mmCIF file of C-alpha atoms in Angstrom:
data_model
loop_
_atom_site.group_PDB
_atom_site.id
_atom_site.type_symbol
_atom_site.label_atom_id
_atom_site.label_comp_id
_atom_site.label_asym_id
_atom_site.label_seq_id
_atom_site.Cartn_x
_atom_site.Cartn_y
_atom_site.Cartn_z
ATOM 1 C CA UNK A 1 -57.097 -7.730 -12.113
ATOM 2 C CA UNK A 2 -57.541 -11.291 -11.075
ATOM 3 C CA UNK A 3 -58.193 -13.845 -13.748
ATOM 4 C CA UNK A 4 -60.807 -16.168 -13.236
ATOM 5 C CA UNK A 5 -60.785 -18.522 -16.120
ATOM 6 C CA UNK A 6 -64.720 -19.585 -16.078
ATOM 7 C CA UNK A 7 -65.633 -15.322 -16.668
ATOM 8 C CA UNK A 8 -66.052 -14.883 -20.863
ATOM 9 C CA UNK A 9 -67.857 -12.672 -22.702
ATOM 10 C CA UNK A 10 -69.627 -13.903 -25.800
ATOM 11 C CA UNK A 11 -68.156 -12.441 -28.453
ATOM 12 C CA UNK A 12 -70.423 -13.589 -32.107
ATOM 13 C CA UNK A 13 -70.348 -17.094 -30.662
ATOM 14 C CA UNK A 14 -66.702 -17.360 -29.516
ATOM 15 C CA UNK A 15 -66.866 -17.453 -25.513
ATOM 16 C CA UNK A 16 -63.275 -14.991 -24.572
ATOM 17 C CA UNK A 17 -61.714 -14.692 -21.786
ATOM 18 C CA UNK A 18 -62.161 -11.499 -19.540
ATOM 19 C CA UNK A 19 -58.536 -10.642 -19.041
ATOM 20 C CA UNK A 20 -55.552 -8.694 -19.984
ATOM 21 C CA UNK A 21 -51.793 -9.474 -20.647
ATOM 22 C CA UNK A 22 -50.776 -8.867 -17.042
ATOM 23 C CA UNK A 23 -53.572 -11.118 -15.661
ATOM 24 C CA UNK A 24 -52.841 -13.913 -18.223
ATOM 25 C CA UNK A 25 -49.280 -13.440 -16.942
ATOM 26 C CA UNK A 26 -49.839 -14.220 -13.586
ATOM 27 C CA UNK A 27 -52.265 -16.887 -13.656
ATOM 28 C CA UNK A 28 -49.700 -18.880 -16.099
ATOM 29 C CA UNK A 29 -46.726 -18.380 -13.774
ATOM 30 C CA UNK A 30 -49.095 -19.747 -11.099
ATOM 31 C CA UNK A 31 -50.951 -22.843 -12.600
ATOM 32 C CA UNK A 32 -50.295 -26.154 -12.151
ATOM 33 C CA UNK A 33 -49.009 -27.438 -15.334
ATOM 34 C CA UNK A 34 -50.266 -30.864 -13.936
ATOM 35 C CA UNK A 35 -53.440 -30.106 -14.853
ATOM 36 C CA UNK A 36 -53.240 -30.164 -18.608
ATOM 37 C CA UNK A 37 -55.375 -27.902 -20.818
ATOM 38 C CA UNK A 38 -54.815 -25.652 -23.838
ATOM 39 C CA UNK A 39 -54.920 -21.821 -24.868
ATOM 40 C CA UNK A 40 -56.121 -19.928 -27.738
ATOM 41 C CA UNK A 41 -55.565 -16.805 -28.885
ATOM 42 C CA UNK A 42 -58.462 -16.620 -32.230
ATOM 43 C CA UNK A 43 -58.289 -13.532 -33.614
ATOM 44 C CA UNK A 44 -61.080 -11.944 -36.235
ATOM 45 C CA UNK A 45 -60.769 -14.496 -38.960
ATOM 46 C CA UNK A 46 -60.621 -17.290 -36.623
ATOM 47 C CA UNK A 47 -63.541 -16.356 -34.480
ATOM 48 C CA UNK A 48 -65.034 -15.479 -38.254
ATOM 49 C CA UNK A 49 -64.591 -18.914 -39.612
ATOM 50 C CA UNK A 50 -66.350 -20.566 -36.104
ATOM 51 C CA UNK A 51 -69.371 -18.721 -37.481
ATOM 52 C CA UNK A 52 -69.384 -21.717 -40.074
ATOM 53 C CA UNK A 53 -67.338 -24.746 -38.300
ATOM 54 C CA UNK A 54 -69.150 -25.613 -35.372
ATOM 55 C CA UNK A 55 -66.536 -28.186 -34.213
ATOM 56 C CA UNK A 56 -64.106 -25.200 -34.728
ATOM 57 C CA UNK A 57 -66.013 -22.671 -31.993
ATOM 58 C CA UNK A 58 -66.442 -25.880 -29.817
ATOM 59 C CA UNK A 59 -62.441 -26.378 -29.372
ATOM 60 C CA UNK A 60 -62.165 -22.356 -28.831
ATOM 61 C CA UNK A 61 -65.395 -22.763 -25.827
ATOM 62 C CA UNK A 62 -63.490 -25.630 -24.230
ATOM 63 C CA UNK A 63 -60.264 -24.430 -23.641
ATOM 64 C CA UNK A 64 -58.236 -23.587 -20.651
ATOM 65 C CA UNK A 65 -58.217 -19.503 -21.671
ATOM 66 C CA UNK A 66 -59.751 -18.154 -24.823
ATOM 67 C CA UNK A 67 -57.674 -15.158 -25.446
ATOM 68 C CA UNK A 68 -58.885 -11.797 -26.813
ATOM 69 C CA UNK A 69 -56.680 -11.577 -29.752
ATOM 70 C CA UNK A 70 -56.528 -7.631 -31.402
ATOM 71 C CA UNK A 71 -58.536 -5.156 -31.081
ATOM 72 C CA UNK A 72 -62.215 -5.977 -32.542
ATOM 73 C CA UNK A 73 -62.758 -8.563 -29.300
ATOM 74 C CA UNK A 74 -61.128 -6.231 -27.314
ATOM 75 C CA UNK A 75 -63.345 -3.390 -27.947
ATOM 76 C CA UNK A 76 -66.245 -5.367 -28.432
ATOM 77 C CA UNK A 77 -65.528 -6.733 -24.279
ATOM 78 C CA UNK A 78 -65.557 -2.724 -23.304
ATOM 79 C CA UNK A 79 -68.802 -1.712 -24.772
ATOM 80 C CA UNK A 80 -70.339 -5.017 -22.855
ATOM 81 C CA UNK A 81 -68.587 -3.166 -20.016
ATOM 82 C CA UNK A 82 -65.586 -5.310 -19.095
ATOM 83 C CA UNK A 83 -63.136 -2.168 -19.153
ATOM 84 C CA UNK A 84 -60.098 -3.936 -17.712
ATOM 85 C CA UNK A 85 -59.592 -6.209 -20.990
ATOM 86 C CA UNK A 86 -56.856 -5.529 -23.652
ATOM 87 C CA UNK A 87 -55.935 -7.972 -26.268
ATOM 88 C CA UNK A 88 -53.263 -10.166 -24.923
ATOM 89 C CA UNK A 89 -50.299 -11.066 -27.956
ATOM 90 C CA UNK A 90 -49.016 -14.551 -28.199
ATOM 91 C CA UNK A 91 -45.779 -13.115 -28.994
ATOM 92 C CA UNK A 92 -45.753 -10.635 -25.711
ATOM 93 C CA UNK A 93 -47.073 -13.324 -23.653
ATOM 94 C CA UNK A 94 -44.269 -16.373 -24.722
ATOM 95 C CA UNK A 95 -41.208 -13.568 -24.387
ATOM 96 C CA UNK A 96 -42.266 -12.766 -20.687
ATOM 97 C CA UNK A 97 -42.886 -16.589 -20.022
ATOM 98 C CA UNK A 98 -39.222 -17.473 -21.552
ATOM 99 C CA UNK A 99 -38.454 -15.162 -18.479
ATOM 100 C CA UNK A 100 -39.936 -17.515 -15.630
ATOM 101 C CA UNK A 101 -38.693 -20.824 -14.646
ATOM 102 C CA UNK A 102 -41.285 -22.864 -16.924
ATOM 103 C CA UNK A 103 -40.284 -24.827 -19.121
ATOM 104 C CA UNK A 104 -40.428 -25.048 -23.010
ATOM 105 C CA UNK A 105 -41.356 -26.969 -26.467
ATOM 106 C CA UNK A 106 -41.832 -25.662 -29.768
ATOM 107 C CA UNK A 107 -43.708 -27.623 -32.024
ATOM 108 C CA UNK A 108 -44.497 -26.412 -35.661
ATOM 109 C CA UNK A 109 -42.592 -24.855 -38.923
ATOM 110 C CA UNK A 110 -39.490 -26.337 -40.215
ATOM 111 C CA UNK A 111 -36.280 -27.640 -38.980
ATOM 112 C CA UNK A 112 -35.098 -24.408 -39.914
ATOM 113 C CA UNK A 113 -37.181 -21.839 -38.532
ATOM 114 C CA UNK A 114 -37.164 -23.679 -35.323
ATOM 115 C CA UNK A 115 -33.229 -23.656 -35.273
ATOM 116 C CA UNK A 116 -33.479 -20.212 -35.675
ATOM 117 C CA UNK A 117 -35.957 -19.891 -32.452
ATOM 118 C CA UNK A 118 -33.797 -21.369 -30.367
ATOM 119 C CA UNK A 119 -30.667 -19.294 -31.046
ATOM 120 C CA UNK A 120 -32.717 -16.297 -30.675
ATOM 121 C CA UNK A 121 -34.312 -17.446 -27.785
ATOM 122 C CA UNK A 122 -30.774 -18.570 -26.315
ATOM 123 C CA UNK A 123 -29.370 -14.730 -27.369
ATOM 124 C CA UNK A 124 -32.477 -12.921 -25.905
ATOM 125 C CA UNK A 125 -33.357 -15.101 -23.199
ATOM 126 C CA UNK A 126 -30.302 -16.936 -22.025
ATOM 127 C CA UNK A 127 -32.176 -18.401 -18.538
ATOM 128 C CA UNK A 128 -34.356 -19.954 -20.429
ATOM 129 C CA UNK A 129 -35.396 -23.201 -20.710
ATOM 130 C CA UNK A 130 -36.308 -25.091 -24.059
ATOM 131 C CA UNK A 131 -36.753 -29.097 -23.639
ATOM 132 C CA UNK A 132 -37.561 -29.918 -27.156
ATOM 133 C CA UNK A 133 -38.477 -28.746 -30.547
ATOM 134 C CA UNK A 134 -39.913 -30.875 -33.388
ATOM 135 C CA UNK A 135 -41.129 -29.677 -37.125
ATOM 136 C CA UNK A 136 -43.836 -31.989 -37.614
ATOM 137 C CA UNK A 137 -43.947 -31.649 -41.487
ATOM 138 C CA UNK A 138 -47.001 -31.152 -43.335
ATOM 139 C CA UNK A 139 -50.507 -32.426 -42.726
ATOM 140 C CA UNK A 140 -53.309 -31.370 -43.977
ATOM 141 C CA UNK A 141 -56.320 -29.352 -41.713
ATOM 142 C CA UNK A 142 -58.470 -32.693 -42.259
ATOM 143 C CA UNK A 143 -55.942 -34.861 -41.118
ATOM 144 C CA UNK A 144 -55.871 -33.613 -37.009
ATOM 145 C CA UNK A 145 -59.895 -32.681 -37.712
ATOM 146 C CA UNK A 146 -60.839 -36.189 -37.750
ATOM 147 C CA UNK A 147 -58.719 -36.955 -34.620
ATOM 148 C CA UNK A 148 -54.818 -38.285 -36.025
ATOM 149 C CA UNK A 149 -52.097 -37.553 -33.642
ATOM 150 C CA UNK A 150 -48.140 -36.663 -34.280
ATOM 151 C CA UNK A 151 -47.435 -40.148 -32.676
ATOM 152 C CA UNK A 152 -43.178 -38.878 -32.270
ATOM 153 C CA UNK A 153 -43.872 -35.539 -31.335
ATOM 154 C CA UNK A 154 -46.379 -36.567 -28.346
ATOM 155 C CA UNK A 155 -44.404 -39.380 -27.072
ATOM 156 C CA UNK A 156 -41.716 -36.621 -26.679
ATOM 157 C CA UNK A 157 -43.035 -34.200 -25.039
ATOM 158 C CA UNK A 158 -44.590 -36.713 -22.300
ATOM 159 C CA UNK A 159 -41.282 -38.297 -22.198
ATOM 160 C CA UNK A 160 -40.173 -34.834 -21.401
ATOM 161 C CA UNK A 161 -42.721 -32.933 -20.071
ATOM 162 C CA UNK A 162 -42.702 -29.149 -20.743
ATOM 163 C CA UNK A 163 -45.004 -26.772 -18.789
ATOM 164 C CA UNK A 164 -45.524 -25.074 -22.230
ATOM 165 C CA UNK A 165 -45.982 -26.682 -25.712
ATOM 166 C CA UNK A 166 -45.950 -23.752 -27.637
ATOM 167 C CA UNK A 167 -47.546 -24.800 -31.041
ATOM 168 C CA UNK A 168 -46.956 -22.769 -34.630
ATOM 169 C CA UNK A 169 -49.466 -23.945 -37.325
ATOM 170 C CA UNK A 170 -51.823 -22.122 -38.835
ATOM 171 C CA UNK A 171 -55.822 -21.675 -37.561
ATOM 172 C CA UNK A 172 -57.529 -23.374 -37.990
ATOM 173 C CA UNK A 173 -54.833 -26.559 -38.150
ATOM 174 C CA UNK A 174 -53.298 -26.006 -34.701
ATOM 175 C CA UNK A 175 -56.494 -25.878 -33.269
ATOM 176 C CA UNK A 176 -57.484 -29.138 -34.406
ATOM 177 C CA UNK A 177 -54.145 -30.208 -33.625
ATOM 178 C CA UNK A 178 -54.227 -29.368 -29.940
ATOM 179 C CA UNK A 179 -58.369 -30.777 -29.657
ATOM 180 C CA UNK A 180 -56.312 -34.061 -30.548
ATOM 181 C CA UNK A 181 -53.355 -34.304 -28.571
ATOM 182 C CA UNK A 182 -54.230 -32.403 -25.601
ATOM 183 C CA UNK A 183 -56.068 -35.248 -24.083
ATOM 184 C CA UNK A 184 -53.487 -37.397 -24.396
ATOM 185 C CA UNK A 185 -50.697 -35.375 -22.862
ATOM 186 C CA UNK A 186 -49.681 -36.523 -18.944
ATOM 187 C CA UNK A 187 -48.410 -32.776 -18.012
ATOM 188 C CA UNK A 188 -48.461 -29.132 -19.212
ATOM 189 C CA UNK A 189 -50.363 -26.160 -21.671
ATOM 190 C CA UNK A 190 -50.658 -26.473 -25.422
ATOM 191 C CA UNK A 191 -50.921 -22.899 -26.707
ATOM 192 C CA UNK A 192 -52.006 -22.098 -30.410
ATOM 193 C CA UNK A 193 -49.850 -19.328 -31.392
ATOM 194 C CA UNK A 194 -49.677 -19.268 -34.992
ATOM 195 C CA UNK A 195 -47.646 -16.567 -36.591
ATOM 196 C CA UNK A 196 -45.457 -15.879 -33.285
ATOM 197 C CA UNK A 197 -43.275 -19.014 -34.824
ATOM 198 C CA UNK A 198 -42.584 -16.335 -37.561
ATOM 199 C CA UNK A 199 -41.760 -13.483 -35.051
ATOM 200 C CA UNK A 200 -39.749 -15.268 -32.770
ATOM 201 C CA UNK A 201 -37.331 -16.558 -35.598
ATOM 202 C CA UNK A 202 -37.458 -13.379 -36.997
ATOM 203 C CA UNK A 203 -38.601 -14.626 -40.529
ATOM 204 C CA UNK A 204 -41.497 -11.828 -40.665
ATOM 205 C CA UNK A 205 -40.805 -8.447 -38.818
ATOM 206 C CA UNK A 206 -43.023 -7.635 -36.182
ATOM 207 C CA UNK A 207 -45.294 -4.488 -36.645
ATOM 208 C CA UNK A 208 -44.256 -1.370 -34.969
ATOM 209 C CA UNK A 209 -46.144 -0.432 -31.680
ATOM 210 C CA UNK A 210 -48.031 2.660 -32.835
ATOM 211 C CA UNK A 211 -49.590 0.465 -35.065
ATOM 212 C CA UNK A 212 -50.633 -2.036 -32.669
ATOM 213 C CA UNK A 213 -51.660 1.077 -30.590
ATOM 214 C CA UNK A 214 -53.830 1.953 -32.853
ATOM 215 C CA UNK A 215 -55.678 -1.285 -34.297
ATOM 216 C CA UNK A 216 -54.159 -1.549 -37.287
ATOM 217 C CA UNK A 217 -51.783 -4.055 -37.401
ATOM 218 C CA UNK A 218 -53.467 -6.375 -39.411
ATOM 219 C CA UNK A 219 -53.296 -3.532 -42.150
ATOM 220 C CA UNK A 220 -49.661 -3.747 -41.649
ATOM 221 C CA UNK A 221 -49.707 -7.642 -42.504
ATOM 222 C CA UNK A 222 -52.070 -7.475 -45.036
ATOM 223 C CA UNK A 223 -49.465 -4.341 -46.646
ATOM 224 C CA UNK A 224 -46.345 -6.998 -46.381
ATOM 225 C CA UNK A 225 -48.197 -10.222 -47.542
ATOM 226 C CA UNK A 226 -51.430 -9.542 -49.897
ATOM 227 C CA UNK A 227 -51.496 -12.629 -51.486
ATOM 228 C CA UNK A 228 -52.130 -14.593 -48.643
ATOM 229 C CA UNK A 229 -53.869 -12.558 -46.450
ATOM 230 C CA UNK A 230 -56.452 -10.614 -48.752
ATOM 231 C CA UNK A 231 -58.968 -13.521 -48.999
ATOM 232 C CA UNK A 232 -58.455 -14.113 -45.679
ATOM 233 C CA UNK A 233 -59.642 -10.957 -44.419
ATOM 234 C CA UNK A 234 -61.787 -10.500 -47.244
ATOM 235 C CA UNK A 235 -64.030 -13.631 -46.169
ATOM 236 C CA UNK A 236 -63.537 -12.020 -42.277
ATOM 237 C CA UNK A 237 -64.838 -8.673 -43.346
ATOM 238 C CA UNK A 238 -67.787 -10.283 -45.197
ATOM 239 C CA UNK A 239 -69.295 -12.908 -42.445
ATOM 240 C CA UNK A 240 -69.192 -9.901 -39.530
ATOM 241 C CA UNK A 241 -70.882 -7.555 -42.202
ATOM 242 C CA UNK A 242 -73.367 -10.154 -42.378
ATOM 243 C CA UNK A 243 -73.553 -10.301 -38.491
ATOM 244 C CA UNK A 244 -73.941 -6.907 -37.575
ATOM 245 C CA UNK A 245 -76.226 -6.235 -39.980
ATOM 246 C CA UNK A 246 -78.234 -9.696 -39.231
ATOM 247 C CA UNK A 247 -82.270 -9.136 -38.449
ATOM 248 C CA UNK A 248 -82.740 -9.537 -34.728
ATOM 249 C CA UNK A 249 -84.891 -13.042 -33.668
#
Protein backbone atom coordinates (compact mmCIF):
# COMPACT_ATOMS: atom_id res chain seq x y z
CA UNK A 1 0.00 0.00 0.00
CA UNK A 2 1.15 3.39 -1.07
CA UNK A 3 0.35 6.31 1.15
CA UNK A 4 -0.97 9.23 -0.34
CA UNK A 5 -1.34 11.78 2.35
CA UNK A 6 -4.39 13.95 0.72
CA UNK A 7 -6.76 10.25 0.82
CA UNK A 8 -8.90 10.43 4.47
CA UNK A 9 -11.88 9.08 5.37
CA UNK A 10 -14.23 11.12 7.50
CA UNK A 11 -14.46 9.60 10.50
CA UNK A 12 -17.49 11.78 12.93
CA UNK A 13 -15.75 14.91 11.70
CA UNK A 14 -12.06 13.96 12.15
CA UNK A 15 -10.61 13.64 8.43
CA UNK A 16 -7.92 10.13 8.99
CA UNK A 17 -5.57 9.07 7.07
CA UNK A 18 -6.09 5.92 4.79
CA UNK A 19 -3.03 3.98 5.79
CA UNK A 20 -1.44 1.35 7.83
CA UNK A 21 1.79 1.06 9.98
CA UNK A 22 3.89 -0.23 7.10
CA UNK A 23 2.73 2.57 4.74
CA UNK A 24 3.24 5.30 7.42
CA UNK A 25 6.67 3.65 7.69
CA UNK A 26 7.75 4.17 4.42
CA UNK A 27 6.47 7.43 3.54
CA UNK A 28 8.36 8.84 6.85
CA UNK A 29 11.68 7.22 5.93
CA UNK A 30 11.12 8.91 2.55
CA UNK A 31 9.90 12.57 3.21
CA UNK A 32 11.69 15.47 3.13
CA UNK A 33 11.97 16.66 6.58
CA UNK A 34 12.51 20.13 4.85
CA UNK A 35 9.17 20.45 4.39
CA UNK A 36 7.89 20.87 7.90
CA UNK A 37 4.46 19.61 9.01
CA UNK A 38 3.05 17.66 11.95
CA UNK A 39 1.35 14.17 12.78
CA UNK A 40 -1.41 13.06 14.88
CA UNK A 41 -2.37 10.06 16.10
CA UNK A 42 -6.24 11.12 17.97
CA UNK A 43 -7.61 8.30 19.25
CA UNK A 44 -11.55 7.92 20.48
CA UNK A 45 -11.54 10.56 23.14
CA UNK A 46 -9.62 12.90 21.11
CA UNK A 47 -11.59 12.63 17.95
CA UNK A 48 -14.64 12.67 20.77
CA UNK A 49 -13.70 15.95 22.25
CA UNK A 50 -13.32 17.64 18.36
CA UNK A 51 -17.06 16.94 18.36
CA UNK A 52 -17.14 20.08 20.77
CA UNK A 53 -13.72 22.15 20.04
CA UNK A 54 -13.86 23.17 16.64
CA UNK A 55 -10.33 24.71 16.69
CA UNK A 56 -9.38 21.22 18.10
CA UNK A 57 -10.76 19.07 14.78
CA UNK A 58 -9.26 21.99 12.68
CA UNK A 59 -5.47 21.23 13.91
CA UNK A 60 -6.29 17.27 13.46
CA UNK A 61 -7.78 18.27 9.41
CA UNK A 62 -4.60 20.25 8.78
CA UNK A 63 -1.96 18.09 9.53
CA UNK A 64 0.69 16.35 7.61
CA UNK A 65 -0.98 12.58 8.48
CA UNK A 66 -3.97 12.12 10.71
CA UNK A 67 -3.37 8.73 12.07
CA UNK A 68 -6.01 6.06 12.77
CA UNK A 69 -5.33 5.53 16.34
CA UNK A 70 -7.09 1.93 17.84
CA UNK A 71 -9.49 0.14 16.69
CA UNK A 72 -12.98 2.18 16.54
CA UNK A 73 -11.36 4.42 13.40
CA UNK A 74 -9.91 1.50 12.21
CA UNK A 75 -12.97 -0.47 11.84
CA UNK A 76 -15.04 2.32 11.13
CA UNK A 77 -12.36 2.93 7.66
CA UNK A 78 -13.28 -0.97 6.68
CA UNK A 79 -16.97 -0.80 6.69
CA UNK A 80 -16.51 2.57 4.37
CA UNK A 81 -14.47 -0.03 2.45
CA UNK A 82 -10.83 1.01 2.87
CA UNK A 83 -9.74 -2.69 3.87
CA UNK A 84 -5.99 -2.07 3.82
CA UNK A 85 -6.11 0.31 7.06
CA UNK A 86 -5.01 -0.85 10.60
CA UNK A 87 -4.46 1.50 13.40
CA UNK A 88 -0.93 2.63 13.30
CA UNK A 89 0.73 2.95 17.29
CA UNK A 90 2.84 5.91 18.10
CA UNK A 91 4.87 3.68 20.12
CA UNK A 92 5.40 0.94 17.09
CA UNK A 93 5.91 3.65 14.72
CA UNK A 94 8.88 5.84 16.89
CA UNK A 95 10.77 2.23 17.78
CA UNK A 96 11.05 1.36 13.96
CA UNK A 97 11.99 5.10 13.17
CA UNK A 98 14.83 5.02 16.07
CA UNK A 99 15.97 2.26 13.54
CA UNK A 100 16.55 4.60 10.37
CA UNK A 101 19.05 7.26 10.04
CA UNK A 102 16.57 10.22 11.10
CA UNK A 103 17.19 12.04 13.55
CA UNK A 104 15.62 12.73 17.05
CA UNK A 105 14.07 15.22 19.86
CA UNK A 106 11.95 14.50 22.66
CA UNK A 107 10.07 17.17 23.99
CA UNK A 108 7.58 16.67 26.96
CA UNK A 109 7.46 15.00 30.69
CA UNK A 110 10.10 15.63 33.16
CA UNK A 111 13.77 15.78 33.36
CA UNK A 112 13.40 12.47 34.64
CA UNK A 113 11.33 10.49 32.49
CA UNK A 114 13.18 11.87 29.59
CA UNK A 115 16.59 10.68 31.15
CA UNK A 116 15.13 7.53 31.36
CA UNK A 117 14.15 7.59 27.40
CA UNK A 118 17.30 8.12 26.40
CA UNK A 119 19.08 5.30 28.26
CA UNK A 120 16.51 3.02 27.03
CA UNK A 121 16.62 4.25 23.76
CA UNK A 122 20.61 4.11 23.88
CA UNK A 123 20.20 0.17 25.35
CA UNK A 124 17.51 -0.79 22.71
CA UNK A 125 18.50 1.23 19.92
CA UNK A 126 22.18 1.93 20.13
CA UNK A 127 22.39 3.48 16.21
CA UNK A 128 20.26 5.81 17.07
CA UNK A 129 20.28 9.23 16.96
CA UNK A 130 18.78 11.67 19.68
CA UNK A 131 19.83 15.55 19.19
CA UNK A 132 18.01 16.97 22.09
CA UNK A 133 15.52 16.52 24.79
CA UNK A 134 13.84 19.28 26.83
CA UNK A 135 10.95 18.93 29.73
CA UNK A 136 9.15 21.98 29.11
CA UNK A 137 7.43 22.13 32.60
CA UNK A 138 3.91 22.78 33.03
CA UNK A 139 1.52 24.95 31.07
CA UNK A 140 -1.72 24.92 31.05
CA UNK A 141 -4.07 23.64 27.72
CA UNK A 142 -5.09 27.51 27.41
CA UNK A 143 -1.77 28.69 27.43
CA UNK A 144 -0.49 27.02 23.69
CA UNK A 145 -4.54 27.40 22.67
CA UNK A 146 -4.26 31.01 22.39
CA UNK A 147 -0.96 30.76 20.41
CA UNK A 148 2.28 31.02 23.30
CA UNK A 149 5.33 29.25 22.22
CA UNK A 150 8.22 27.31 24.40
CA UNK A 151 10.56 30.22 23.28
CA UNK A 152 13.99 27.71 24.62
CA UNK A 153 12.70 24.65 23.43
CA UNK A 154 12.03 26.02 19.70
CA UNK A 155 15.13 27.96 19.39
CA UNK A 156 16.73 24.51 20.07
CA UNK A 157 15.47 22.41 18.00
CA UNK A 158 15.99 24.94 14.91
CA UNK A 159 19.39 25.46 16.19
CA UNK A 160 19.57 21.75 15.85
CA UNK A 161 17.28 20.55 13.57
CA UNK A 162 15.84 17.03 14.12
CA UNK A 163 13.86 15.24 11.36
CA UNK A 164 11.53 14.18 14.26
CA UNK A 165 10.28 16.23 17.28
CA UNK A 166 8.62 13.66 19.00
CA UNK A 167 6.24 15.52 21.48
CA UNK A 168 4.71 13.82 24.96
CA UNK A 169 1.85 15.99 26.42
CA UNK A 170 -1.35 15.13 26.80
CA UNK A 171 -4.45 15.74 24.00
CA UNK A 172 -5.55 17.91 23.73
CA UNK A 173 -2.28 20.15 25.03
CA UNK A 174 0.22 18.78 22.49
CA UNK A 175 -2.02 19.44 19.88
CA UNK A 176 -2.29 22.95 20.58
CA UNK A 177 1.24 22.89 21.24
CA UNK A 178 2.35 21.70 17.83
CA UNK A 179 -0.67 24.23 15.91
CA UNK A 180 1.80 26.84 17.62
CA UNK A 181 5.20 25.97 17.02
CA UNK A 182 5.01 24.09 13.92
CA UNK A 183 4.91 27.16 11.83
CA UNK A 184 7.70 28.46 13.21
CA UNK A 185 10.07 25.55 12.91
CA UNK A 186 12.85 25.89 9.77
CA UNK A 187 13.12 21.85 9.37
CA UNK A 188 11.46 18.55 10.38
CA UNK A 189 7.91 16.57 11.80
CA UNK A 190 6.28 17.38 15.11
CA UNK A 191 4.42 14.22 16.11
CA UNK A 192 1.78 14.20 19.03
CA UNK A 193 2.38 11.05 20.76
CA UNK A 194 1.10 11.35 24.12
CA UNK A 195 1.38 8.37 26.36
CA UNK A 196 4.35 6.69 24.22
CA UNK A 197 6.62 9.20 26.57
CA UNK A 198 5.30 6.76 29.30
CA UNK A 199 6.09 3.53 27.29
CA UNK A 200 9.29 4.37 26.06
CA UNK A 201 10.68 5.19 29.65
CA UNK A 202 9.01 2.38 30.82
CA UNK A 203 7.04 4.30 33.60
CA UNK A 204 3.60 2.52 32.50
CA UNK A 205 3.85 -1.10 31.03
CA UNK A 206 2.71 -1.52 27.71
CA UNK A 207 -0.43 -3.78 27.15
CA UNK A 208 0.13 -7.23 25.99
CA UNK A 209 -0.51 -7.94 22.20
CA UNK A 210 -3.57 -10.18 22.43
CA UNK A 211 -5.10 -7.38 23.87
CA UNK A 212 -4.27 -4.97 21.30
CA UNK A 213 -5.33 -7.86 18.93
CA UNK A 214 -8.36 -7.79 20.10
CA UNK A 215 -9.50 -4.01 20.72
CA UNK A 216 -9.28 -3.87 24.07
CA UNK A 217 -6.47 -2.18 25.19
CA UNK A 218 -7.98 0.75 26.38
CA UNK A 219 -9.81 -1.69 28.90
CA UNK A 220 -6.40 -2.62 29.93
CA UNK A 221 -5.54 1.19 30.76
CA UNK A 222 -8.63 2.02 32.11
CA UNK A 223 -8.00 -1.54 34.58
CA UNK A 224 -4.36 0.02 35.66
CA UNK A 225 -5.39 3.76 36.02
CA UNK A 226 -9.33 4.34 36.84
CA UNK A 227 -9.03 7.47 38.32
CA UNK A 228 -7.84 9.19 35.50
CA UNK A 229 -9.13 7.53 32.75
CA UNK A 230 -12.88 6.71 33.77
CA UNK A 231 -14.23 10.24 33.02
CA UNK A 232 -12.30 10.27 30.21
CA UNK A 233 -13.83 7.49 28.52
CA UNK A 234 -16.93 8.01 30.22
CA UNK A 235 -17.46 11.52 28.38
CA UNK A 236 -16.02 9.41 24.99
CA UNK A 237 -18.62 6.74 25.38
CA UNK A 238 -21.38 9.35 25.90
CA UNK A 239 -20.78 11.97 22.82
CA UNK A 240 -20.50 8.76 20.15
CA UNK A 241 -23.75 7.34 21.86
CA UNK A 242 -25.14 10.56 21.05
CA UNK A 243 -23.73 10.31 17.43
CA UNK A 244 -24.78 7.10 16.37
CA UNK A 245 -27.91 7.41 17.63
CA UNK A 246 -28.26 11.21 16.19
CA UNK A 247 -31.62 11.78 13.82
CA UNK A 248 -30.44 11.88 10.24
CA UNK A 249 -30.77 15.72 8.45
Amino acid sequence: MKLNSKERFNFFGTLINVTNPEATLSFLKEYNYSDVGYISFPDSSVVATAQEDLELRGVLNNSLLTLPDGKPSELFARMKGYKEVSTVSGYWLCRNLLQTNLTHYFLGGTEEKLRKIADSVKAEFPTAVIVGKRAPGFQDVNYFKSGNILTEALEEINRLKPDLIWVGLSSPKQDFLIRSHVNKLSHGVMLGVGGVFDYLSGDVKKSPNWVKAIGLRWLWRLAKEPGRLGSKYWLTIRIFVGLIFRPKR
